[in-house]
XYZ file of C-alpha atoms in Angstrom:
747
model
C 78.693 128.361 117.045
C 80.705 128.975 120.192
C 80.510 125.295 121.113
C 81.648 124.208 117.637
C 84.502 126.703 117.469
C 85.684 125.900 121.016
C 85.853 122.203 120.193
C 87.869 122.896 117.045
C 90.330 125.081 118.963
C 90.735 122.540 121.783
C 91.373 119.713 119.327
C 93.942 121.847 117.510
C 95.725 122.767 120.764
C 95.776 119.192 122.032
C 97.233 118.026 118.709
C 99.835 120.856 118.695
C 98.316 122.182 115.477
C 98.499 125.585 113.834
C 95.793 127.907 115.185
C 96.372 130.445 112.429
C 95.738 127.784 109.794
C 92.590 126.711 111.650
C 91.335 130.286 111.676
C 91.976 130.641 107.937
C 90.131 127.404 107.221
C 87.141 128.580 109.274
C 87.087 131.960 107.569
C 87.257 130.365 104.109
C 84.130 128.243 104.693
C 81.482 128.651 102.007
C 78.615 127.001 103.877
C 77.474 126.218 107.386
C 78.616 122.994 108.930
C 76.334 120.022 109.029
C 73.624 120.018 111.761
C 74.690 123.465 113.031
C 71.199 124.931 112.544
C 69.589 121.856 114.112
C 71.748 122.104 117.250
C 71.067 125.828 117.555
C 67.325 125.236 117.305
C 67.435 122.509 119.939
C 69.408 124.633 122.417
C 67.174 127.669 121.913
C 63.922 125.648 121.993
C 62.950 126.847 118.522
C 61.876 125.089 115.376
C 64.446 124.481 112.671
C 62.205 126.138 110.118
C 62.121 129.333 112.231
C 65.897 129.758 112.062
C 65.995 128.830 108.365
C 63.269 131.392 107.632
C 65.234 134.050 109.530
C 68.382 133.318 107.515
C 66.516 133.487 104.210
C 64.966 136.856 105.058
C 68.307 138.438 105.996
C 70.589 139.994 103.419
C 73.547 137.881 104.520
C 74.533 134.493 103.299
C 74.225 131.714 105.860
C 77.986 131.107 106.071
C 78.648 134.828 106.703
C 77.204 134.454 110.214
C 79.843 131.817 110.859
C 82.753 133.804 109.417
C 81.769 136.911 111.372
C 81.557 134.931 114.600
C 84.983 133.383 113.940
C 86.637 136.731 113.205
C 85.135 138.357 116.323
C 85.550 135.541 118.862
C 88.473 133.377 117.731
C 91.107 135.053 119.932
C 88.852 135.075 123.001
C 87.943 131.410 122.660
C 91.597 130.522 122.029
C 92.622 132.068 125.359
C 89.742 130.369 127.179
C 90.622 126.997 125.648
C 94.287 127.340 126.618
C 93.288 128.115 130.208
C 90.920 125.128 130.322
C 93.626 122.797 129.020
C 96.110 124.065 131.634
C 93.611 123.552 134.479
C 92.714 120.126 133.186
C 96.422 119.256 133.083
C 96.821 120.268 136.745
C 93.840 118.126 137.719
C 95.268 115.170 135.849
C 98.662 115.588 137.544
C 96.983 115.784 140.973
C 94.951 112.693 140.273
C 98.071 110.860 139.140
C 99.886 111.684 142.390
C 96.957 110.367 144.441
C 96.671 107.185 142.412
C 100.196 105.784 142.333
C 99.350 102.509 140.636
C 96.586 101.110 138.474
C 96.113 97.398 138.082
C 96.436 95.743 134.709
C 92.806 94.700 134.820
C 91.702 98.315 135.270
C 93.954 99.501 132.430
C 92.533 96.809 130.175
C 89.016 97.796 131.207
C 89.617 101.442 130.313
C 91.219 100.401 127.013
C 88.285 98.152 126.122
C 85.831 100.977 126.833
C 87.704 103.758 125.026
C 85.972 106.066 122.581
C 87.695 104.509 119.575
C 85.034 102.173 118.257
C 86.201 99.616 115.732
C 84.097 99.566 112.577
C 83.679 96.435 110.496
C 81.343 95.456 107.669
C 79.455 92.406 106.492
C 77.766 91.608 103.188
C 74.112 90.859 102.563
C 71.825 90.369 99.604
C 69.711 93.350 98.594
C 66.708 91.082 97.996
C 66.928 89.745 101.560
C 66.862 93.119 103.356
C 64.397 95.090 101.239
C 60.818 95.180 102.516
C 58.594 92.567 100.920
C 55.326 94.450 101.517
C 56.296 97.414 99.314
C 54.207 97.644 96.103
C 56.010 96.385 93.034
C 55.970 99.726 91.201
C 57.513 101.536 94.188
C 60.088 98.771 94.700
C 61.073 98.917 91.021
C 61.296 102.706 91.168
C 63.459 102.393 94.304
C 65.925 100.024 92.587
C 66.030 102.047 89.346
C 66.708 105.268 91.244
C 69.572 103.688 93.161
C 71.068 102.323 89.922
C 70.902 105.754 88.285
C 72.433 107.301 91.392
C 75.374 104.876 91.259
C 76.018 105.776 87.621
C 75.666 109.510 88.237
C 77.950 109.351 91.277
C 80.659 107.556 89.314
C 80.347 110.084 86.487
C 80.642 112.961 88.961
C 83.713 111.500 90.717
C 85.335 110.778 87.359
C 84.747 114.348 86.165
C 86.006 115.742 89.472
C 89.133 113.574 89.345
C 89.846 114.685 85.785
C 89.469 118.332 86.789
C 91.842 117.837 89.709
C 94.334 116.082 87.432
C 94.205 119.101 85.107
C 95.447 121.222 88.004
C 98.532 119.017 88.294
C 99.173 118.896 84.553
C 98.929 122.687 84.438
C 101.863 122.850 86.862
C 104.011 120.965 84.334
C 104.142 124.064 82.137
C 103.324 126.877 84.573
C 104.719 128.113 87.858
C 103.473 130.619 90.398
C 104.501 134.247 90.492
C 103.656 136.979 93.011
C 103.720 140.718 92.473
C 102.063 143.243 94.798
C 100.495 140.357 96.744
C 98.812 139.179 93.529
C 99.406 135.486 92.794
C 99.353 134.408 89.144
C 100.485 131.494 86.988
C 103.209 132.151 84.405
C 104.380 129.766 81.729
C 107.829 128.405 82.553
C 110.176 125.448 81.983
C 112.568 123.498 84.133
C 116.060 122.365 83.201
C 116.721 120.504 79.965
C 116.511 116.729 80.089
C 119.785 116.349 78.189
C 121.498 118.437 80.845
C 121.129 115.834 83.585
C 121.506 112.669 81.468
C 124.725 111.380 79.850
C 125.493 112.243 76.252
C 123.885 109.788 73.839
C 121.411 108.395 76.364
C 118.354 106.925 74.649
C 115.321 108.911 75.865
C 112.054 106.965 75.707
C 109.810 110.026 75.243
C 109.786 113.201 73.194
C 110.445 115.533 76.138
C 112.960 118.373 76.178
C 112.347 120.026 79.566
C 111.096 118.934 82.975
C 108.350 120.777 84.917
C 109.487 124.037 86.540
C 110.179 124.486 90.298
C 108.775 127.159 92.584
C 110.524 130.492 92.201
C 112.599 131.886 95.071
C 110.392 134.977 95.146
C 107.368 132.856 95.979
C 109.196 130.685 98.522
C 110.447 133.766 100.396
C 107.042 135.503 100.324
C 104.958 135.199 103.480
C 101.786 136.045 101.557
C 102.400 133.258 99.060
C 103.258 130.679 101.742
C 100.117 131.631 103.637
C 97.843 130.629 100.746
C 100.027 128.036 99.025
C 100.394 125.902 102.156
C 96.641 125.270 102.241
C 96.412 124.236 98.598
C 94.681 120.880 97.974
C 93.528 120.555 101.571
C 89.922 119.632 102.328
C 88.723 123.252 102.130
C 90.407 123.829 98.774
C 88.996 120.588 97.383
C 85.527 121.777 98.417
C 86.150 125.070 96.616
C 87.154 123.136 93.475
C 83.866 121.242 93.692
C 81.910 124.485 94.015
C 83.805 126.111 91.144
C 83.323 123.316 88.609
C 80.415 121.159 89.814
C 78.323 123.377 92.083
C 74.933 124.815 91.105
C 76.616 128.173 90.578
C 80.215 129.212 90.241
C 82.311 130.447 93.144
C 81.688 134.054 94.029
C 84.344 136.710 93.642
C 84.579 137.182 97.414
C 85.614 133.552 97.819
C 88.164 133.842 95.029
C 89.713 136.831 96.778
C 90.185 134.691 99.875
C 91.785 131.886 97.831
C 94.165 133.604 95.369
C 95.916 130.326 94.512
C 92.641 128.823 93.341
C 91.868 132.046 91.479
C 95.097 131.607 89.509
C 93.999 128.098 88.493
C 90.496 129.215 87.515
C 91.887 131.946 85.265
C 93.580 129.237 83.143
C 90.963 126.502 83.582
C 87.533 128.186 83.379
C 84.335 126.354 84.147
C 82.623 124.582 81.270
C 78.849 125.112 80.893
C 78.128 121.393 80.490
C 80.027 120.405 83.653
C 76.998 120.668 85.955
C 76.180 117.117 87.233
C 72.601 115.893 87.573
C 73.151 114.370 91.000
C 71.508 115.117 94.311
C 73.515 117.669 96.285
C 73.666 115.641 99.493
C 74.682 112.422 97.711
C 77.283 114.451 95.824
C 78.779 115.587 99.140
C 78.941 111.987 100.374
C 80.846 110.922 97.265
C 83.109 113.972 97.455
C 83.943 113.277 101.114
C 85.047 109.744 100.237
C 87.164 111.092 97.359
C 88.809 113.699 99.615
C 89.691 111.075 102.225
C 91.249 108.790 99.591
C 93.137 111.690 98.009
C 94.562 112.830 101.335
C 95.532 109.267 102.230
C 97.856 108.919 99.240
C 99.655 112.147 100.224
C 99.706 111.651 104.003
C 102.554 109.105 103.960
C 105.850 111.028 104.215
C 107.857 107.866 103.455
C 106.304 107.864 99.984
C 107.996 111.153 99.091
C 111.298 110.157 100.717
C 111.338 106.874 98.814
C 110.761 108.709 95.521
C 113.655 111.044 96.342
C 116.029 108.135 97.047
C 114.964 106.217 93.935
C 115.515 109.209 91.676
C 119.045 109.703 93.033
C 119.772 105.997 92.638
C 118.562 105.946 89.014
C 120.522 109.063 88.012
C 123.746 107.852 89.637
C 123.371 104.407 88.077
C 122.850 105.899 84.622
C 126.036 107.981 84.959
C 128.359 105.684 86.910
C 127.177 102.176 85.907
C 126.274 102.472 82.205
C 127.123 98.857 81.288
C 124.942 97.370 84.003
C 122.216 99.846 83.122
C 122.290 98.830 79.458
C 122.111 95.113 80.295
C 119.192 95.676 82.639
C 117.297 97.712 80.047
C 117.838 95.001 77.425
C 116.623 92.341 79.828
C 113.428 94.310 80.570
C 112.874 94.886 76.848
C 113.285 91.182 76.027
C 110.987 90.254 78.879
C 108.267 92.614 77.657
C 108.561 91.306 74.095
C 108.353 87.754 75.393
C 105.226 88.575 77.367
C 103.621 90.142 74.296
C 104.402 87.108 72.178
C 103.073 84.810 74.887
C 99.838 86.798 75.100
C 99.415 86.629 71.323
C 100.084 82.905 71.341
C 97.713 82.361 74.246
C 95.090 84.430 72.449
C 95.363 82.215 69.371
C 95.167 79.071 71.478
C 92.181 80.446 73.325
C 90.507 81.265 70.049
C 91.252 77.765 68.716
C 90.171 75.844 71.779
C 87.104 77.956 72.500
C 86.305 78.440 76.177
C 88.592 75.594 77.351
C 91.288 77.080 79.688
C 94.231 75.899 77.609
C 96.812 77.809 79.694
C 95.663 76.298 82.993
C 95.747 72.635 81.963
C 98.776 70.432 82.620
C 98.826 66.710 81.843
C 102.542 65.902 81.827
C 102.675 65.744 85.643
C 100.013 63.038 85.861
C 101.035 59.430 86.263
C 100.662 56.933 83.449
C 97.461 55.526 84.958
C 96.180 59.074 85.557
C 96.628 59.973 81.898
C 94.964 56.731 80.835
C 91.974 57.316 83.150
C 91.594 60.917 81.920
C 91.309 59.913 78.280
C 89.167 56.828 78.997
C 86.645 58.775 81.105
C 86.252 61.429 78.432
C 85.882 58.715 75.767
C 83.115 56.967 77.783
C 81.195 60.250 78.146
C 81.521 60.842 74.411
C 80.115 57.368 73.576
C 77.281 57.828 76.098
C 76.150 61.083 74.474
C 76.282 59.488 71.020
C 73.930 56.735 72.215
C 71.629 59.363 73.794
C 71.206 60.913 70.342
C 69.655 57.667 69.089
C 67.539 56.897 72.177
C 66.307 60.488 72.816
C 65.515 62.121 69.446
C 63.675 65.010 71.142
C 66.938 66.302 72.692
C 69.170 65.482 69.757
C 70.768 68.940 69.626
C 71.674 68.924 73.335
C 73.392 65.525 73.171
C 75.206 66.445 69.956
C 76.610 69.582 71.627
C 77.815 67.584 74.611
C 79.404 64.912 72.422
C 81.141 67.608 70.375
C 82.392 69.198 73.581
C 83.840 65.867 74.748
C 85.640 65.397 71.429
C 87.025 68.929 71.714
C 88.401 68.152 75.175
C 89.980 64.927 73.900
C 91.761 66.818 71.109
C 92.856 69.495 73.591
C 94.335 66.946 76.019
C 96.227 65.223 73.216
C 97.734 68.448 71.877
C 98.650 69.743 75.363
C 100.384 66.468 76.197
C 102.364 66.570 72.955
C 103.354 70.235 73.487
C 104.480 69.573 77.071
C 106.626 66.667 75.930
C 108.373 68.947 73.424
C 108.910 71.690 76.044
C 110.456 69.158 78.436
C 113.165 68.435 75.896
C 113.819 72.095 74.975
C 113.743 73.628 78.482
C 117.013 72.127 79.872
C 118.969 73.496 76.900
C 117.407 76.921 77.384
C 118.139 76.880 81.132
C 121.781 76.022 80.515
C 122.113 78.946 78.122
C 120.427 81.307 80.590
C 122.518 80.222 83.532
C 125.669 80.625 81.499
C 124.927 84.277 80.883
C 125.994 85.982 84.125
C 124.872 89.428 83.062
C 121.344 88.283 82.330
C 121.271 86.446 85.646
C 122.243 89.634 87.455
C 119.534 91.514 85.566
C 116.975 88.945 86.666
C 118.032 89.339 90.297
C 118.086 93.127 89.994
C 114.480 93.093 88.823
C 113.588 91.535 92.184
C 115.517 93.949 94.404
C 112.595 96.332 94.945
C 110.473 93.610 96.543
C 113.197 91.437 98.072
C 115.993 92.779 100.319
C 117.638 89.352 100.058
C 118.067 89.862 96.298
C 119.757 93.229 96.918
C 122.200 91.654 99.385
C 122.940 88.873 96.905
C 123.770 91.423 94.195
C 126.160 93.221 96.555
C 127.909 89.936 97.302
C 128.286 89.296 93.557
C 129.859 92.757 93.173
C 132.283 92.076 96.049
C 133.501 88.881 94.370
C 134.043 90.630 91.030
C 137.396 92.186 90.106
C 137.922 95.927 90.569
C 138.795 96.487 86.873
C 135.093 96.796 85.960
C 134.121 100.217 84.567
C 130.864 100.263 86.563
C 130.952 101.164 90.236
C 129.683 98.536 92.632
C 126.176 98.580 93.995
C 127.485 98.993 97.531
C 129.438 102.071 96.448
C 126.368 103.393 94.617
C 124.260 103.019 97.753
C 126.752 105.003 99.820
C 126.931 107.738 97.159
C 123.151 108.139 97.284
C 123.385 108.791 101.020
C 126.198 111.329 100.488
C 124.232 113.235 97.823
C 121.142 113.295 100.005
C 123.071 114.639 103.003
C 124.745 117.308 100.874
C 121.403 118.570 99.589
C 119.955 118.747 103.094
C 123.051 120.384 104.585
C 123.432 123.069 101.901
C 119.788 123.504 100.957
C 119.095 126.502 98.738
C 122.774 127.087 97.945
C 125.074 126.240 95.070
C 127.078 123.118 95.907
C 130.790 123.305 95.036
C 133.357 120.590 94.452
C 135.145 121.538 97.686
C 132.029 120.823 99.718
C 131.641 117.464 98.000
C 135.267 116.495 98.663
C 134.941 117.430 102.321
C 131.912 115.156 102.653
C 133.411 112.290 100.606
C 137.273 112.363 100.589
C 137.639 109.195 98.458
C 135.533 110.531 95.591
C 136.841 110.100 92.041
C 136.972 112.668 89.259
C 134.088 111.240 87.224
C 131.979 110.888 90.351
C 132.709 114.488 91.360
C 131.293 115.874 88.115
C 128.133 113.762 88.421
C 127.692 114.853 92.042
C 127.875 118.528 91.189
C 125.532 118.173 88.215
C 122.782 116.256 90.026
C 122.861 118.297 93.245
C 122.662 121.705 91.588
C 119.923 120.736 89.119
C 117.688 119.039 91.709
C 118.272 121.567 94.511
C 115.504 124.083 93.480
C 112.883 121.323 93.647
C 113.698 120.140 97.168
C 111.318 121.537 99.835
C 112.724 123.225 102.901
C 113.001 121.300 106.138
C 109.906 122.939 107.624
C 107.943 122.215 104.424
C 109.309 118.733 103.749
C 106.096 116.943 104.722
C 103.649 119.529 103.272
C 101.948 118.242 100.150
C 101.860 121.496 98.068
C 105.635 121.972 98.357
C 106.240 118.369 97.252
C 104.308 118.718 93.988
C 107.081 120.356 91.852
C 109.600 117.681 92.832
C 107.096 114.846 92.295
C 106.220 116.107 88.803
C 109.897 116.498 87.899
C 110.855 113.076 89.316
C 107.971 111.306 87.557
C 109.009 112.899 84.255
C 112.654 111.850 84.617
C 111.757 108.320 85.680
C 109.373 107.983 82.752
C 111.833 109.094 80.079
C 114.637 106.929 81.520
C 112.519 103.772 81.505
C 111.838 103.575 85.247
C 108.205 104.620 85.270
C 107.463 101.844 87.775
C 109.169 104.028 90.418
C 106.904 107.033 89.769
C 104.086 107.839 92.202
C 100.491 108.934 91.694
C 99.624 112.586 92.136
C 95.866 112.049 92.024
C 93.345 109.240 92.143
C 93.138 107.254 88.925
C 89.776 106.567 87.362
C 89.106 102.825 87.386
C 86.539 102.761 84.576
C 83.903 100.861 86.553
C 81.125 101.812 88.926
C 82.066 102.828 92.443
C 80.391 101.788 95.668
C 78.293 104.449 97.393
C 77.607 104.988 101.081
C 73.991 105.823 101.850
C 72.608 107.046 105.170
C 69.166 108.214 106.306
C 69.457 111.817 104.972
C 70.697 110.448 101.629
C 67.623 108.233 101.221
C 65.429 111.180 102.185
C 67.118 113.427 99.585
C 66.688 110.872 96.819
C 63.102 109.809 97.433
C 61.430 112.533 99.508
C 62.884 115.888 98.419
C 63.705 115.353 94.750
C 62.579 117.836 92.111
C 60.705 115.300 90.020
C 57.562 113.207 90.438
C 59.136 110.350 92.374
C 58.722 112.004 95.789
C 57.457 109.755 98.564
C 56.042 110.631 101.968
C 57.961 109.005 104.796
C 56.531 109.092 108.335
C 58.179 108.836 111.704
C 56.923 106.478 114.412
C 54.475 109.118 115.681
C 52.768 109.486 112.307
C 54.345 112.818 111.324
C 55.684 113.397 107.831
C 59.476 113.814 107.694
C 60.053 117.075 105.826
C 63.793 117.816 106.094
C 67.155 116.098 106.226
C 67.661 117.296 109.798
C 64.492 115.526 110.898
C 65.521 112.485 108.848
C 68.792 112.411 110.772
C 66.850 112.352 114.027
C 64.609 109.513 112.761
C 67.090 107.128 111.178
C 65.165 104.016 112.159
C 62.007 105.382 110.542
C 63.807 106.164 107.287
C 65.486 102.769 107.020
C 62.392 100.817 108.081
C 60.415 102.570 105.315
C 62.513 100.866 102.627
C 64.275 97.972 104.351
C 63.546 95.246 106.840
C 65.382 96.900 109.733
C 65.109 93.841 111.986
C 66.694 91.722 109.262
C 69.579 94.176 108.855
C 70.182 94.335 112.585
C 70.047 90.551 112.778
C 72.631 90.137 110.015
C 74.908 92.650 111.720
C 74.433 90.935 115.085
C 75.378 87.573 113.557
C 78.755 89.109 112.691
C 79.187 90.713 116.120
C 78.320 94.205 114.858
C 75.965 96.966 115.885
C 74.229 98.583 112.910
C 75.157 102.283 112.485
C 72.467 103.258 109.933
C 74.738 103.228 106.895
C 74.643 100.984 103.845
C 77.186 100.692 101.045
C 75.581 100.078 97.660
C 77.759 97.889 95.447
C 77.631 97.937 91.613
C 74.763 95.869 90.299
C 72.740 96.256 93.522
C 72.750 92.508 94.043
C 74.798 92.847 97.221
C 75.140 95.559 99.850
C 77.731 96.019 102.558
C 76.440 96.680 106.077
C 78.924 98.521 108.328
C 78.710 98.453 112.101
C 80.582 99.021 115.300
C 82.243 95.968 116.746
C 80.395 94.992 119.904
C 82.519 95.328 123.035
C 83.446 92.181 124.927
C 83.526 91.817 128.727
C 86.846 92.582 130.456
C 89.312 89.725 130.702
C 89.091 89.679 134.506
C 85.301 89.313 134.535
C 83.551 85.950 134.301
C 80.121 87.455 133.706
C 78.548 88.170 130.340
C 78.082 91.627 128.902
C 74.478 91.807 130.105
C 75.385 90.755 133.642
C 78.389 93.041 133.956
C 76.414 96.020 132.657
C 74.154 95.854 135.723
C 77.014 96.361 138.178
C 79.629 98.228 136.173
C 78.999 101.682 134.784
C 81.444 102.132 131.918
C 82.933 105.570 131.308
C 81.677 107.242 128.152
C 83.835 108.760 125.479
C 82.923 112.310 126.531
C 84.338 112.136 130.095
C 87.708 113.577 131.003
C 90.674 111.752 132.444
C 89.845 113.147 135.879
C 86.384 111.564 135.683
C 88.009 108.296 134.641
C 90.189 108.427 137.779
C 87.076 108.941 139.914
C 85.437 106.014 138.191
C 88.495 103.877 138.943
C 88.254 104.766 142.631
C 84.580 103.734 142.646
C 85.406 100.425 140.975
C 88.223 99.828 143.408
C 85.878 100.539 146.327
C 83.355 98.092 144.860
C 86.098 95.475 144.726
C 87.440 96.164 148.211
C 83.986 96.060 149.859
C 83.255 92.395 149.110
C 86.866 91.581 149.944
C 86.484 93.033 153.437
C 83.208 91.187 153.895
C 84.916 87.964 152.863
C 87.721 88.461 155.391
C 85.202 89.255 158.179
C 83.263 86.077 157.361
C 86.464 84.030 157.574
C 87.267 85.511 161.002
C 83.772 84.753 162.259
C 84.089 81.174 161.049
C 87.422 80.719 162.824
C 85.991 82.136 166.045
C 82.973 79.851 165.783
C 85.091 76.749 165.241
C 87.437 77.707 168.070
C 84.533 78.307 170.457
C 82.960 74.970 169.503
C 86.229 73.172 170.206
C 86.551 74.871 173.578
C 82.987 73.965 174.570
C 83.517 70.344 173.579
C 86.732 70.034 175.570
C 85.086 71.679 178.565
C 82.254 69.159 178.537
C 84.747 66.320 178.230
C 86.704 67.675 181.209
C 83.621 67.936 183.359
C 82.498 64.354 182.546
C 85.718 62.319 182.218
C 84.009 59.006 183.093
C 82.390 58.742 179.691
C 85.520 58.845 177.610
C 88.576 59.498 179.755
C 91.095 58.402 177.144
C 89.636 60.730 174.466
C 89.601 63.668 176.889
C 93.195 63.059 177.872
C 94.198 62.972 174.161
C 92.481 66.287 173.469
C 94.216 67.837 176.454
C 97.600 66.662 175.236
C 96.976 68.024 171.768
C 95.923 71.456 173.033
C 98.965 71.649 175.264
């Protein structure tokens, strides 16, 4: 436990995180972390079953040992971790002063061997990786169980997503209240919709009020902020799972530690039929994937900022550019009606022409010879099938169907060609009418502004060329007003904005614009999170619900954002690892249990042991060599995980991308691994510096040997030259002219 908690504290300190929030998350745990008992047994040289038996015999719950250890040792371990980080920082600084420069090759080497392993995946057929020597009844049971698990997992995730969505919909009519440190949900309403929209505006939904904001009492309460800030984090999502899908409901002690969740449960009690029939471990795998996806959609701060800017833009455009707004709405309405009519027409054509893709066929663009060849080829096939009917009476029905199909294609080609000829005559007249309508053209360009910045610039240029007598303000002016409103809200957050403050920020403001400014700022102000809470998801929820409601009733629902994961209506993929296969086939509560053995012949009896024998688990059901070979063909190293895809015809095999040799090395990975000892992901930066010095010494050693060999060679050549000249000097009679030439050269 001390090792786990110390690592959590060090990671939090290195990331400049909130230690108090970490302590609260640890204290709110409802179960021991994964493999904690296994690690404790290994360090104490005990069996896992011994520790599990001790926990069962005690009166405490297993997670209470963890919470007690956290409450008693958190401060001590925090101080120790801070001291370790400071000492490590001094060592790093000292190492940096000794090593003044690092070559690019060494930096690239360290980068290539960092602890961030890149994960990729490849696809494979289920029939190709499953063991062929498994009996047919066991293989069929294996496939059927996996299919049922996929269905049950999708049902569980769908039910969980619906329950989470109910939490958000509850906040449309309720808001939090705190009295005597007791957090409850009270029914409330936001401002009236007619209060922020112009008089006579056509509302597209039967809505009178928007969702309520957080009350000032709650925002100013430290107790409320303490619990509300951790709402919908990973711990809270686990509590929601336990409350509505766990084997038993959440205990009262847990609810006391999570008063925000207790307020939700009081209005949304657990239903008796909500208990899923899915394995607990597989359920946790699916829930972990859901939590990651849910947190990903809320982790982008630009998403909330973009929603804020779009809401201001829509409200200002509705008030200050009503003519342009009306034209745009009419254009969107006509476009939707045209799409509906086209779909109905296409549906009739599809029904008439059978399975022939009528909408994807075009004949008008073919040349004259191309059209002639198309019809002639189809006519020849039709005549051939008619003759086959007479010569092959045994297959009369088959040839009649093919001949009928050819005749159907001939009729289709003829009608498509005739329709395209008519459209060619009508289209230029329609284009002239469309181009003549400037307002509709602007609406078409405006529909593209969200995806094309060039379209937005083109609209601004059109506004600049237009006369200033237009009742609507220009788009450039509207864009600047959005920035002014946003700055006013941030500058005077939590206060009532007056007309004097608006005039001081925008001196050239007009009377009609001043009224709209004051109205929008004061109505939206209670929903805006404080600066310190701007990026926290729980404080964004009231504004997101309000903005989505306003955008929906004003016809701009395309600008709204998702608050939860939507249910797709089809089966989801499922990640399976060794403990998951063990839970499904070796520890189930029905008659399908199988005995799986490790490589020493011992029966695997727990998920912890299954985790330690991943190869044995996978080789019991799959051809492990085949899986590793498929992964190796894609440059991957198998990591003992498999993603089951709907239908179980195909699986996805994930793996770590195999590291390549450094760019400065000419040897292969196998050759370089004999001479280079790569630093592991667990070493510190100081150890990396030491490793760099060793590598540098290994490089400098051969370099010095090379230089010494060059010197020896020069000395040898020089000595040989001297000896030769000496011999020539002693015996000049043999070659006096050559000796004299050598003497002149050496002089």
